[in-house]
Coordinates of N, CA and C in Angstrom, one line a residue:
M1 N -2.6 -73.4 122.9 CA -2.6 -74.5 122.0 C -1.7 -74.2 120.9
D2 N -0.7 -75.0 120.7 CA 0.3 -74.7 119.7 C 0.1 -75.7 118.5
N3 N -1.0 -75.5 117.8 CA -1.3 -76.4 116.7 C -1.6 -75.6 115.4
Q4 N -1.1 -76.1 114.3 CA -1.3 -75.3 113.1 C -2.7 -75.4 112.6
F5 N -3.5 -76.3 113.0 CA -4.9 -76.4 112.5 C -5.9 -75.7 113.5
A6 N -5.7 -75.8 114.8 CA -6.7 -75.2 115.7 C -6.2 -73.9 116.3
G7 N -7.1 -73.0 116.3 CA -6.9 -71.7 117.0 C -7.5 -71.7 118.4
Y8 N -7.4 -70.6 119.1 CA -8.0 -70.6 120.4 C -9.5 -70.6 120.5
T9 N -10.1 -70.0 119.4 CA -11.6 -69.9 119.4 C -12.3 -70.8 118.5
D10 N -11.5 -71.7 117.8 CA -12.1 -72.7 116.9 C -12.8 -73.8 117.7
I11 N -13.9 -74.2 117.1 CA -14.6 -75.4 117.6 C -14.1 -76.6 116.9
L12 N -14.4 -77.8 117.4 CA -13.9 -79.0 116.8 C -14.3 -79.2 115.3
A13 N -15.5 -78.9 115.0 CA -16.0 -79.1 113.7 C -15.3 -78.2 112.7
S14 N -15.1 -77.0 113.0 CA -14.3 -76.1 112.1 C -12.9 -76.5 111.9
T15 N -12.3 -77.1 113.0 CA -10.9 -77.5 112.9 C -10.8 -78.7 111.9
T16 N -11.8 -79.6 112.0 CA -11.7 -80.7 111.0 C -12.0 -80.3 109.6
Y17 N -12.9 -79.3 109.5 CA -13.1 -78.7 108.1 C -11.8 -78.1 107.6
K18 N -11.1 -77.3 108.4 CA -9.9 -76.7 108.0 C -8.9 -77.7 107.6
M19 N -8.7 -78.8 108.3 CA -7.8 -79.8 108.0 C -8.1 -80.5 106.7
T20 N -9.4 -80.7 106.4 CA -9.8 -81.3 105.1 C -9.5 -80.4 103.9
T21 N -10.0 -79.2 104.0 CA -10.0 -78.3 102.9 C -8.6 -77.6 102.6
W22 N -7.9 -77.2 103.7 CA -6.7 -76.4 103.5 C -5.5 -77.3 103.4
S23 N -5.4 -78.4 104.1 CA -4.2 -79.1 104.1 C -4.3 -80.6 103.6
N24 N -5.5 -81.0 103.2 CA -5.8 -82.3 102.7 C -5.4 -83.4 103.7
R25 N -5.6 -83.2 104.9 CA -5.4 -84.2 106.0 C -6.7 -85.0 106.2
Y26 N -7.0 -85.8 105.3 CA -8.3 -86.5 105.3 C -8.3 -87.6 106.4
E27 N -7.2 -88.3 106.6 CA -7.1 -89.3 107.6 C -7.3 -88.7 109.0
L28 N -6.6 -87.6 109.3 CA -6.7 -87.0 110.6 C -8.1 -86.4 110.8
S29 N -8.7 -85.8 109.8 CA -10.0 -85.3 109.8 C -11.1 -86.4 110.1
A30 N -10.9 -87.5 109.5 CA -11.8 -88.6 109.7 C -11.7 -89.1 111.1
T31 N -10.5 -89.2 111.6 CA -10.3 -89.6 113.0 C -11.0 -88.6 114.0
F32 N -10.8 -87.3 113.8 CA -11.4 -86.3 114.7 C -12.9 -86.4 114.6
S33 N -13.4 -86.6 113.4 CA -14.9 -86.7 113.2 C -15.5 -87.9 114.0
V34 N -14.8 -89.0 114.0 CA -15.3 -90.2 114.8 C -15.2 -89.9 116.3
L35 N -14.1 -89.3 116.7 CA -13.9 -88.9 118.1 C -15.0 -87.9 118.6
I36 N -15.3 -86.9 117.7 CA -16.3 -86.0 118.1 C -17.7 -86.7 118.2
F37 N -18.0 -87.6 117.3 CA -19.2 -88.3 117.3 C -19.3 -89.1 118.6
L38 N -18.2 -89.8 119.0 CA -18.2 -90.6 120.2 C -18.4 -89.8 121.5
I39 N -17.8 -88.6 121.5 CA -17.9 -87.7 122.7 C -19.3 -87.2 122.8
V40 N -19.8 -86.7 121.7 CA -21.2 -86.1 121.7 C -22.2 -87.2 122.0
G41 N -22.1 -88.4 121.4 CA -23.0 -89.4 121.6 C -23.0 -89.9 123.1
T42 N -21.8 -90.0 123.7 CA -21.7 -90.3 125.1 C -22.4 -89.3 126.0
F43 N -22.1 -88.0 125.7 CA -22.8 -87.0 126.5 C -24.3 -87.0 126.3
T44 N -24.8 -87.3 125.1 CA -26.2 -87.4 124.9 C -26.8 -88.5 125.6
L45 N -26.2 -89.7 125.6 CA -26.8 -90.9 126.3 C -26.8 -90.7 127.8
V46 N -25.7 -90.1 128.3 CA -25.7 -89.8 129.8 C -26.8 -88.8 130.2
N47 N -26.9 -87.7 129.4 CA -27.9 -86.7 129.6 C -29.4 -87.3 129.6
M48 N -29.6 -88.2 128.6 CA -30.9 -88.8 128.4 C -31.2 -89.7 129.6
H49 N -30.2 -90.4 130.0 CA -30.3 -91.4 131.2 C -30.6 -90.6 132.5
L50 N -29.9 -89.5 132.7 CA -30.0 -88.7 133.9 C -31.3 -88.0 133.9
S51 N -31.8 -87.6 132.8 CA -33.1 -86.8 132.7 C -34.3 -87.7 132.8
G52 N -34.2 -89.0 132.7 CA -35.3 -89.9 132.7 C -36.0 -90.1 131.4
S53 N -35.3 -89.8 130.3 CA -36.0 -89.9 129.0 C -36.3 -91.4 128.6
F54 N -35.6 -92.3 129.2 CA -35.8 -93.7 128.9 C -36.9 -94.4 129.7
K55 N -37.5 -93.7 130.7 CA -38.5 -94.3 131.5 C -39.9 -94.3 130.8
E56 N -40.6 -95.4 130.9 CA -41.9 -95.4 130.3 C -42.9 -94.8 131.2
V57 N -43.9 -94.1 130.6 CA -44.9 -93.4 131.4 C -46.2 -94.2 131.2
D58 N -46.8 -94.5 132.3 CA -48.1 -95.3 132.3 C -49.3 -94.4 132.1

């Protein structure tokens, strides 16, 4: 990955933190934060649906 913000072992949250604090890229950090939320939220909903968490127990 040839990016000035992300290294090979960085996770997405630390990358957005670095962009905000080190280079003042608030707009890009906000965009990444929303994308991370959408990805994690989608995985969570799919996992809950597949595990049967939404089913009512009698």
